[in-house]
Structure formats: C-alpha cells, structure tokens
PDB file of C-alpha atoms in Angstrom:
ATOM      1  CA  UNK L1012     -27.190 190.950 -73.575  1.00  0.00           C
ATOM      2  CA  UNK L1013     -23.816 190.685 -75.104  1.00  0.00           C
ATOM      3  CA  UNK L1014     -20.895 191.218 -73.305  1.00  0.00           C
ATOM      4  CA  UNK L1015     -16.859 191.587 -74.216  1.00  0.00           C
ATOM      5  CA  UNK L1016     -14.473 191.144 -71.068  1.00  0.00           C
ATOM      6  CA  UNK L1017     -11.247 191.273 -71.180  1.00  0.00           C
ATOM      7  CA  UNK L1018      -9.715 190.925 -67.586  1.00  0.00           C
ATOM      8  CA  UNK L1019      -6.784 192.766 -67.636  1.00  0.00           C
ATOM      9  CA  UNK L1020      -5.971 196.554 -68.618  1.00  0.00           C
ATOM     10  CA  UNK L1021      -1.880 196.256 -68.899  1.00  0.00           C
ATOM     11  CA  UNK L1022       0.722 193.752 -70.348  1.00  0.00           C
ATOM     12  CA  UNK L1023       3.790 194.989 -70.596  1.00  0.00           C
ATOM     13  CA  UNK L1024       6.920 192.257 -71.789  1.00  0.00           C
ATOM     14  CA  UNK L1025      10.275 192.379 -73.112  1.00  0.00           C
ATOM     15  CA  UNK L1026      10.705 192.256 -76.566  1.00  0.00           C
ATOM     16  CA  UNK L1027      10.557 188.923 -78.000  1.00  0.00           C
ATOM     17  CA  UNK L1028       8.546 187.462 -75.440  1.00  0.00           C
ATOM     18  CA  UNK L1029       5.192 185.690 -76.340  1.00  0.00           C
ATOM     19  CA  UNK L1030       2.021 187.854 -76.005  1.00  0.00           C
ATOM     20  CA  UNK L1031      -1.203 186.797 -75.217  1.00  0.00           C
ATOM     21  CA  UNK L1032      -4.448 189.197 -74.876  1.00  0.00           C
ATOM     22  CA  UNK L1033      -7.593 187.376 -73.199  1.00  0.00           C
ATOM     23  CA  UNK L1034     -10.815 188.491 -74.601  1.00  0.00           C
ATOM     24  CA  UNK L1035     -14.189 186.598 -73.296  1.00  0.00           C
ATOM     25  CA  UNK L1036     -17.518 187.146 -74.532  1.00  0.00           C
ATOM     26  CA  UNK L1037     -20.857 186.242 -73.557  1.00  0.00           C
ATOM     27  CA  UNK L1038     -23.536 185.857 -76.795  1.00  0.00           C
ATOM     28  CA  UNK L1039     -26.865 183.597 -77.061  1.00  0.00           C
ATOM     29  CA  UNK L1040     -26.225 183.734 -81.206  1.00  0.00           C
ATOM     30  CA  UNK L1041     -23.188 182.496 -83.192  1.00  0.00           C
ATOM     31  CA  UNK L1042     -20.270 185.054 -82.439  1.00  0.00           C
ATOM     32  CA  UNK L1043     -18.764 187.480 -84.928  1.00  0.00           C
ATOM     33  CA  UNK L1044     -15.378 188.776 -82.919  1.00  0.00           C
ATOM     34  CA  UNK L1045     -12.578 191.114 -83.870  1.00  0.00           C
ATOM     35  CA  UNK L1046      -9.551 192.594 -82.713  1.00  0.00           C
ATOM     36  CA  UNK L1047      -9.104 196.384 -82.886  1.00  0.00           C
ATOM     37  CA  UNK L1048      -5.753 198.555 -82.080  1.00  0.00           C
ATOM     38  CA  UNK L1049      -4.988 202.322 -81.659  1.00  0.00           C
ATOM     39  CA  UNK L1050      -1.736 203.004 -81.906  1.00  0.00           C
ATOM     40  CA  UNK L1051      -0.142 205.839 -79.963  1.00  0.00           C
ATOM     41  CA  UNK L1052      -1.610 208.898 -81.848  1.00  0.00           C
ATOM     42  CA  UNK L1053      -3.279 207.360 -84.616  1.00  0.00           C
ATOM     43  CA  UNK L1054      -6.995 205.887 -85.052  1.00  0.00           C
ATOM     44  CA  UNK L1055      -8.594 203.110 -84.043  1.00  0.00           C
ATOM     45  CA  UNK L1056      -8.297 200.495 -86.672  1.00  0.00           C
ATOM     46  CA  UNK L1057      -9.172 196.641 -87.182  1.00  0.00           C
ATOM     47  CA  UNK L1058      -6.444 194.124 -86.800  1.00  0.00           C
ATOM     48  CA  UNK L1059      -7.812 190.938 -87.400  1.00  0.00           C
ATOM     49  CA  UNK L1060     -11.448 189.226 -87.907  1.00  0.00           C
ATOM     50  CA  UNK L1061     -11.849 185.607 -86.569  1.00  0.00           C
ATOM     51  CA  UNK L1062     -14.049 184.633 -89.757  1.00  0.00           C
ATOM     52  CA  UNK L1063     -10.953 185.459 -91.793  1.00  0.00           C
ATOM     53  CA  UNK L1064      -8.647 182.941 -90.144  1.00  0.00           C
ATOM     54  CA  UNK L1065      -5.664 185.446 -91.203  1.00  0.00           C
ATOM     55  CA  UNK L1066      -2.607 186.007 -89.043  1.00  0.00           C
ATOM     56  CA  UNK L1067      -1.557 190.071 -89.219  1.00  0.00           C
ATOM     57  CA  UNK L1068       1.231 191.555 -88.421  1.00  0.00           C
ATOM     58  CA  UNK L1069       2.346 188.129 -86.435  1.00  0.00           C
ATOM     59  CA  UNK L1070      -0.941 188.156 -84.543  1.00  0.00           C
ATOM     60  CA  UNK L1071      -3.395 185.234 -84.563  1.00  0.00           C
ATOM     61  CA  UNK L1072      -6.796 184.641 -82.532  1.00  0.00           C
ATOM     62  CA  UNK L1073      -8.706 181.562 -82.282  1.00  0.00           C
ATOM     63  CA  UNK L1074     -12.254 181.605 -81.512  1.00  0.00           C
ATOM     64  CA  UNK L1075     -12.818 179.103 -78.887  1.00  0.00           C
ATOM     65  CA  UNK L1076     -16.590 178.697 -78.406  1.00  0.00           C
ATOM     66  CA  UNK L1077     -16.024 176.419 -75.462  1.00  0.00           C
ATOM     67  CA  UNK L1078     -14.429 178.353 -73.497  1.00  0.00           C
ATOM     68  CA  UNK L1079     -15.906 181.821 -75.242  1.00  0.00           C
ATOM     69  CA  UNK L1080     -12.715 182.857 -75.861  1.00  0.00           C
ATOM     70  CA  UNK L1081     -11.045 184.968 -78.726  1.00  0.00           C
ATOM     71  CA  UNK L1082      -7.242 185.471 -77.107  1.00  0.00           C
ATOM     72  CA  UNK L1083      -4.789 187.391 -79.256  1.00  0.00           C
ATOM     73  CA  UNK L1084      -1.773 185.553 -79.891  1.00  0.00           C
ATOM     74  CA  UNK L1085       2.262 186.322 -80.927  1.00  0.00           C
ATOM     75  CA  UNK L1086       4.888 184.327 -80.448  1.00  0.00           C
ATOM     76  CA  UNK L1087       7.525 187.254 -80.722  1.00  0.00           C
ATOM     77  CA  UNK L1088       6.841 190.559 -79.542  1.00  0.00           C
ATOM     78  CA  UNK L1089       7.986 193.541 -81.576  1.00  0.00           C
ATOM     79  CA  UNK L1090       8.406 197.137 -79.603  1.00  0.00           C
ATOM     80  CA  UNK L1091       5.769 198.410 -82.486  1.00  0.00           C
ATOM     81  CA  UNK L1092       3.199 196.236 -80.974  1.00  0.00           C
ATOM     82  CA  UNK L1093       3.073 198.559 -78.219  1.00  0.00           C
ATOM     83  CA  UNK L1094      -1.109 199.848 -78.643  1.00  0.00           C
ATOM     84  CA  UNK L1095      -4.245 199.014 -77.004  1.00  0.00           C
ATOM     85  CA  UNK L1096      -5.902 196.401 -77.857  1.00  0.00           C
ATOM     86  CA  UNK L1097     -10.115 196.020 -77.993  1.00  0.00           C
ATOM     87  CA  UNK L1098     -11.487 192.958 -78.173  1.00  0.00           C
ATOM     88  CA  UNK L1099     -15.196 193.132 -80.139  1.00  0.00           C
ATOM     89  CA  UNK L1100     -18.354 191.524 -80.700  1.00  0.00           C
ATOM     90  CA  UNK L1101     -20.692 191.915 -83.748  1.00  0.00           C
ATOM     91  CA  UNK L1102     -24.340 190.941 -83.613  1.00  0.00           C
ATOM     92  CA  UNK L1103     -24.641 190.989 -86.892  1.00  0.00           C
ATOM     93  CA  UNK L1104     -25.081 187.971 -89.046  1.00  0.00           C
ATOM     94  CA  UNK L1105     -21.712 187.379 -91.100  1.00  0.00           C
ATOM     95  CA  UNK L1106     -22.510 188.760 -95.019  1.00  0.00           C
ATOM     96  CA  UNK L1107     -26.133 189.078 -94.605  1.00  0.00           C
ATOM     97  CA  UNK L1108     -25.202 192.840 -94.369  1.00  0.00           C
ATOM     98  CA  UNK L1109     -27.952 193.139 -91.463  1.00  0.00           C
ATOM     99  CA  UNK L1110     -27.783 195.820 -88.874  1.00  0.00           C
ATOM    100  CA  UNK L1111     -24.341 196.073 -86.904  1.00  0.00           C
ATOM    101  CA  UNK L1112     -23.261 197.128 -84.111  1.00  0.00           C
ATOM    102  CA  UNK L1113     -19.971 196.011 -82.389  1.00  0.00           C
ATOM    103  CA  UNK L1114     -19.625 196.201 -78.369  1.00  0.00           C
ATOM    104  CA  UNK L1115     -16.061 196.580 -77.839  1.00  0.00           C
ATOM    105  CA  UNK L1116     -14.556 195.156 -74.475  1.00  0.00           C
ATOM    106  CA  UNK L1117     -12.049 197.397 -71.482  1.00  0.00           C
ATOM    107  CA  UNK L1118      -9.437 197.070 -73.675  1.00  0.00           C
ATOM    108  CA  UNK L1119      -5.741 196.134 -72.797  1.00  0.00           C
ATOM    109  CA  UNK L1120      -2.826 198.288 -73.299  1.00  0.00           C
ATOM    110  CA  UNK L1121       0.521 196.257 -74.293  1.00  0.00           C
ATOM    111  CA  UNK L1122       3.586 197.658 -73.870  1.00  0.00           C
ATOM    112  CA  UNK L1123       6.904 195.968 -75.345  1.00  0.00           C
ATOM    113  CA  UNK L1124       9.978 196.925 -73.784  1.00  0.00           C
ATOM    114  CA  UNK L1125      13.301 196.856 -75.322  1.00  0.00           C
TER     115      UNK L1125
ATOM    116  CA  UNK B 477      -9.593 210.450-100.053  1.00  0.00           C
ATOM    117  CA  UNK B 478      -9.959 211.429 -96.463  1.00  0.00           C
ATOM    118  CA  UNK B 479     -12.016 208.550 -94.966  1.00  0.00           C
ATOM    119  CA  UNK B 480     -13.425 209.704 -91.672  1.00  0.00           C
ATOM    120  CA  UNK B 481     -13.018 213.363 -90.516  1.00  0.00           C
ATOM    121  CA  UNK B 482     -13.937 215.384 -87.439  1.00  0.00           C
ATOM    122  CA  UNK B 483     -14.431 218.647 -86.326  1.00  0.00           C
ATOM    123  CA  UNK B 484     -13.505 219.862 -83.656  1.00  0.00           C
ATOM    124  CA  UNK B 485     -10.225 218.004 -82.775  1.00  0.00           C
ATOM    125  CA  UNK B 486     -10.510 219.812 -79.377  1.00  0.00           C
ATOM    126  CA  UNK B 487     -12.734 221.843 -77.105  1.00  0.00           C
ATOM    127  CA  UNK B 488     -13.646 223.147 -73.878  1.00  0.00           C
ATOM    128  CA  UNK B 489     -16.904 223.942 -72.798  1.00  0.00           C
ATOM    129  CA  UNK B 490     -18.169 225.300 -69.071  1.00  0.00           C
ATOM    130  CA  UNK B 491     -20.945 222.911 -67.582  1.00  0.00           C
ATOM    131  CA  UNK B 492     -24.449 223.714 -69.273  1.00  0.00           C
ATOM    132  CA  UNK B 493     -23.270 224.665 -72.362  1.00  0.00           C
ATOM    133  CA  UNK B 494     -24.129 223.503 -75.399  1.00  0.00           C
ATOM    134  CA  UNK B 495     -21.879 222.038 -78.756  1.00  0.00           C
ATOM    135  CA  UNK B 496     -22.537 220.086 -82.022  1.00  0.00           C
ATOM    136  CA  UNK B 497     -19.423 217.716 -82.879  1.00  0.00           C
ATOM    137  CA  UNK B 498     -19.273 217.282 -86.614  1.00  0.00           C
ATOM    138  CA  UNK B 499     -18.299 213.581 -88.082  1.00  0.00           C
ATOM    139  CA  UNK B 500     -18.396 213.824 -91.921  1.00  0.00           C
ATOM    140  CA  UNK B 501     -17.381 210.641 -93.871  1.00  0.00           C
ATOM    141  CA  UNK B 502     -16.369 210.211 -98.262  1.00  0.00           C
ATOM    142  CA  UNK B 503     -16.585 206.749 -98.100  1.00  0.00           C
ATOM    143  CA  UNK B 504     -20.610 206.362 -99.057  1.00  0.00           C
ATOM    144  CA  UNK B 505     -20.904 204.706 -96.526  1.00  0.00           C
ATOM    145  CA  UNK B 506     -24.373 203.684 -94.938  1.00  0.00           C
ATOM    146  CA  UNK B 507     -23.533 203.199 -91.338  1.00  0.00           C
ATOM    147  CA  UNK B 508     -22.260 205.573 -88.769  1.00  0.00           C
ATOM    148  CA  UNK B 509     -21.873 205.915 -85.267  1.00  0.00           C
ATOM    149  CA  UNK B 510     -20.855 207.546 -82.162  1.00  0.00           C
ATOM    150  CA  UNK B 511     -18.471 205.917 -79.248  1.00  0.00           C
ATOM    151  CA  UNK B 512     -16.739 207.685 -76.183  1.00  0.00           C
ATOM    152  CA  UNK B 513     -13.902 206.407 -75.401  1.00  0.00           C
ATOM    153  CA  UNK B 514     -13.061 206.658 -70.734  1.00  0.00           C
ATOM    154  CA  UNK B 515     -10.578 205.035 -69.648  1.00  0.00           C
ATOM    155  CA  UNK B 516     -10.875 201.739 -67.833  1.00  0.00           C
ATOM    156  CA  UNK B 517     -14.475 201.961 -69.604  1.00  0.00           C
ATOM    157  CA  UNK B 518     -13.504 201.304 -73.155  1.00  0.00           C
ATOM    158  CA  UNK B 519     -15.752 202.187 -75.799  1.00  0.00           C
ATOM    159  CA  UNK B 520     -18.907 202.677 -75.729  1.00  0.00           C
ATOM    160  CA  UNK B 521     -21.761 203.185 -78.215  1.00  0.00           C
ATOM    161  CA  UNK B 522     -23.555 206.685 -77.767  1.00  0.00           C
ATOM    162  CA  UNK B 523     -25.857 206.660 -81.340  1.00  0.00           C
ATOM    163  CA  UNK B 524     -25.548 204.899 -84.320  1.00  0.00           C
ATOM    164  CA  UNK B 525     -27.339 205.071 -87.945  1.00  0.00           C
ATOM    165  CA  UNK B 526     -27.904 202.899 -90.281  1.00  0.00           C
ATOM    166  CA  UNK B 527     -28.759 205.529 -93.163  1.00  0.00           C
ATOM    167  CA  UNK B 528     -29.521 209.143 -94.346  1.00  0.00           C
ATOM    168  CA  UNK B 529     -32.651 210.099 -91.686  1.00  0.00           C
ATOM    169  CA  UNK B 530     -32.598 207.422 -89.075  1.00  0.00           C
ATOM    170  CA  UNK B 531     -30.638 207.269 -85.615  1.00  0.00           C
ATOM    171  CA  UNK B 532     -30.888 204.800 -82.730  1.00  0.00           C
ATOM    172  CA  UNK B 533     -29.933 204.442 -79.593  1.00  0.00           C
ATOM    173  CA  UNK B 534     -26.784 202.802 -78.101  1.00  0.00           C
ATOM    174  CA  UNK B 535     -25.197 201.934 -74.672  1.00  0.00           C
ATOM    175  CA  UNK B 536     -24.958 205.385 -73.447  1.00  0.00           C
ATOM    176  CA  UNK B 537     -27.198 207.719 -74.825  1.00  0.00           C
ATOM    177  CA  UNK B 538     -28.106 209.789 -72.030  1.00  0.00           C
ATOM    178  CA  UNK B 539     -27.666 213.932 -72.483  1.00  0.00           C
ATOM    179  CA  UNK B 540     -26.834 213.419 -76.285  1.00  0.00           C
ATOM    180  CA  UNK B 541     -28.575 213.915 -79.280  1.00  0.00           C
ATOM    181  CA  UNK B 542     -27.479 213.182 -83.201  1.00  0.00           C
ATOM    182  CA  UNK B 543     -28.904 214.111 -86.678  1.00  0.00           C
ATOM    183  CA  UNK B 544     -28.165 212.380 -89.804  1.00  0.00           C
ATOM    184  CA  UNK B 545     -29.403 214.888 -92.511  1.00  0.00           C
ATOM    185  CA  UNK B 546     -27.177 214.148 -95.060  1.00  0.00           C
ATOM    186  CA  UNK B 547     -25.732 210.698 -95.946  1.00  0.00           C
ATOM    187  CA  UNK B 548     -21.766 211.651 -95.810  1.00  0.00           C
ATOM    188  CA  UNK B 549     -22.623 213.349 -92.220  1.00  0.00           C
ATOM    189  CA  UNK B 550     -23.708 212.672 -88.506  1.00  0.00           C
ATOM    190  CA  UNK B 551     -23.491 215.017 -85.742  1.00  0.00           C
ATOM    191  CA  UNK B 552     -23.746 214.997 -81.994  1.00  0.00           C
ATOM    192  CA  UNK B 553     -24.758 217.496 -80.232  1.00  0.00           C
ATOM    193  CA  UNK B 554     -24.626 218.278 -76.094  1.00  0.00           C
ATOM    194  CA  UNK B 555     -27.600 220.690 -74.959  1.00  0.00           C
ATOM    195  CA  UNK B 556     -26.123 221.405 -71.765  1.00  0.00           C
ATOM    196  CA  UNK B 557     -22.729 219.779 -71.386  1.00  0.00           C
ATOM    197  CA  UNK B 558     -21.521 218.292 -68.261  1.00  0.00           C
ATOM    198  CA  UNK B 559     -18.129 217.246 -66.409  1.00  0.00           C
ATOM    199  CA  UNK B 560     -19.331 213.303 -66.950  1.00  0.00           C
ATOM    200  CA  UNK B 561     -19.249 214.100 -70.857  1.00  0.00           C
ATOM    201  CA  UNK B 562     -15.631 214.739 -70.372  1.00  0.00           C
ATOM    202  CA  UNK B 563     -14.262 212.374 -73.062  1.00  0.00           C
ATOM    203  CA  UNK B 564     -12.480 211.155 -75.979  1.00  0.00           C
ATOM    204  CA  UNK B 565     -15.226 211.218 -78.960  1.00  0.00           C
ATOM    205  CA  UNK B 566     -14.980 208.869 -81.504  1.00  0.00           C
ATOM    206  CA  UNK B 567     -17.251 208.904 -84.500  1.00  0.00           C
ATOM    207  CA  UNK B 568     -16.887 205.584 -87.225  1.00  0.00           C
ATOM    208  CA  UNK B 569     -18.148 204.645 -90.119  1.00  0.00           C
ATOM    209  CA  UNK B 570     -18.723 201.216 -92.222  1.00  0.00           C
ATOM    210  CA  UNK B 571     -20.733 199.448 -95.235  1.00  0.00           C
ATOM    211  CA  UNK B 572     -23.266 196.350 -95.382  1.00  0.00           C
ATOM    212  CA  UNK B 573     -21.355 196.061 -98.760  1.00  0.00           C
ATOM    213  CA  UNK B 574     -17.980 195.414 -96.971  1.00  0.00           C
ATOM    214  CA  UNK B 575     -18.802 193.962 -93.746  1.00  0.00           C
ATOM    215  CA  UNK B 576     -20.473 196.330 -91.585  1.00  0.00           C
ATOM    216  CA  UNK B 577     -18.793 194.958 -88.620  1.00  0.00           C
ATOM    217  CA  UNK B 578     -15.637 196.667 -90.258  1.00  0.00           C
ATOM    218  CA  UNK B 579     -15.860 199.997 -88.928  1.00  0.00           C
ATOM    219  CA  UNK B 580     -13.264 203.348 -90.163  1.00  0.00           C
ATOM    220  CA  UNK B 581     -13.220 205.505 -87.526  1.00  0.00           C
ATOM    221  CA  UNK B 582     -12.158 209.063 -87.106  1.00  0.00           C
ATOM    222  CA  UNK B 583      -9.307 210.816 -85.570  1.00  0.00           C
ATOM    223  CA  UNK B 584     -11.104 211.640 -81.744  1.00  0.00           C
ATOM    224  CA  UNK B 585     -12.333 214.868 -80.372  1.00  0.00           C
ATOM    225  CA  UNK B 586     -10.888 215.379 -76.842  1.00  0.00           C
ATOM    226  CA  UNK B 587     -13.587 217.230 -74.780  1.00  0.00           C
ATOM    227  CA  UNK B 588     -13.153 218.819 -71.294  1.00  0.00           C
ATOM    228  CA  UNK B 589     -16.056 219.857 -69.553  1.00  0.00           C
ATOM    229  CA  UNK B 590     -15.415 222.383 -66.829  1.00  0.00           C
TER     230      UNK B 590
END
C-alpha cells in the first residue's frame, strides 16, 4: 500500500531562514507527488506538482526516487509562508486520466517568525 | 464561478443522530471526494466518485455513507453520528481532463459531535 510520511508536524524559523519540509513515500509504481497548503482560513490548495519541475512562490521539490523523497525547498522564508503543508501521492498514471486518488501525508505546519 | 461549495459550514449534532453534508461543485467536474481532516492524522479519504452514480470506498469509510445523484453534487451522510466523527470535513473535486490528481477543494465543515 502507499504511504506519505512526513516526520515532523512543526517548523517554525525566522524569517529569511532556509526551509525545508521532508516528505517520504513508499509506492511499488512510478510516483506522482505534490505539495498542498492551507493557509490560515482559506482552502486547501495545490502548490506545486513534481512532474511540472516549476518553482512557486520560491518553493521547489525534487523527487528523489533513491531516497523516496519529495522535500519542499526555500532558500528565504517569507512570514506569508506560514501554512501547513501536505505532502501527496497520486496512483494515478500521469495524463492517462485513469482513476485518482491522492493519499496525503501528517502534514507539517510552518511557522515564519518575524 | 464558485468552484467548490459546502453546506453546512458548521454543526452540532448529539451522538446517534443523523446529518447529510452537502458538497456541490460548477466546475463539471467528474471526480469528487470526501476527506476528514484530525489533527496529527492529516487527511484522510472517506468516499470518492469517479462520476454521476458510482461511489467507492476510501481509507476511512466506516459509519458514513455518500450518494452521487447528480453530477455537480455528492453528499455524505452520518446515520447515527458519533464523538469519533468529530472533524473538519473536506469535500474536493477534480477532472481526468486537467489532471485528476489536481484536486479543488471546498471551504470545510467543522463538526462537533456531543
């Protein structure tokens, strides 16, 4: 079965300080693996897909299949970064447009200090 | 354009009773689901469907049941509610056509079980 784990449930930095969020994953297929963030009163919402290769809002995540690891990555925290964080999994095969479900890991809440 | 909407945005119900929650979604899109969101547990997949008619089964299913009647709509209903259902609902939404791993979700419906 697939599994998301990410180990811790709080980061909390100084603004300007680097950020990394650990996500590991467990998958027998080829991994499909996202980042999603709620804001403080406002909906969940995607941040960032690994297949897209994009960097958002500062934040970039490298699938490492090695290590089956997807951390979230920015060099300069911003107090608006301040969310929780899910890391997810997708079993779904990428554009085929078959059946999809996502497990979602713990999550992390990050909290940037002035 | 409202993307996903739910009703109610609160509730409280006394153990053993019963309550539909209403996700209704303008987007045309195909799949929908169900997550509770517990913290320290994450979120977690209660139902899911992948079109107008069918539902399946996700993580946590127990003491919940959904109905997809219409395309734009999915509800999930409690027969006879209990303090463990005590939770942040989340219902989402998301298209084959767009990446189905891409999921909209809706505002929350906090529930307290008494």
């Amino acid at each position: 079965a697939q599994r998301v784990t990410q180990p811790e449930k709080l980061l909390s930095v100084f603004k300007g300080a680097p950020v990394e969020l650990k996500c590991n994953y467990s998958y027998s297929g080829s991994p499909e693996l996202f980042w999603y963030v709620q804001y403080s009163r406002q909906r969940l919402q995607l941040l960032l897909r690994h297949i897209s290769r994009e960097s958002i809002k500062g934040f970039t995540a490298d699938l490492n299949k090695g290590e089956t690891s997807f951390h979230l990555k920015k060099p300069f925290a911003q107090e608006e970064d301040s969310a929780m964080y899910y890391c997810a999994l997708s079993d779904e095969t990428p554009y085929t447009g078959a059946n999809s479900k996502l497990t979602f890991g713990k999550g992390i809440t990050l909290s940037v200090r002035p | 354009n409202a993307g996903v909407t739910q009703t109610p945005k609160f509730r409280v119900l006394k153990t053993g009773q019963s309550m539909t929650l209403l996700c209704a979604q303008d987007m045309n899109h195909e799949y929908m689901y169900w997550y509770r969101q517990d913290p320290g547990m994450g979120l977690r997949l209660i139902h899911y469907s992948v079109g107008e008619g069918t539902t399946a089964k996700g993580e946590v299913p127990d003491g919940y049941n959904v109905s997809r009647l219409k395309k734009q709509n999915f509800l999930l209903g409690l027969e006879s509610a209990a303090p463990s259902q005590t939770s942040v609902y989340f219902c989402a939404s998301s298209s084959p056509a767009q990446g189905a791993d891409t999921q909209y979700f809706g505002p929350g419906t906090r529930l307290t079980v008494l």
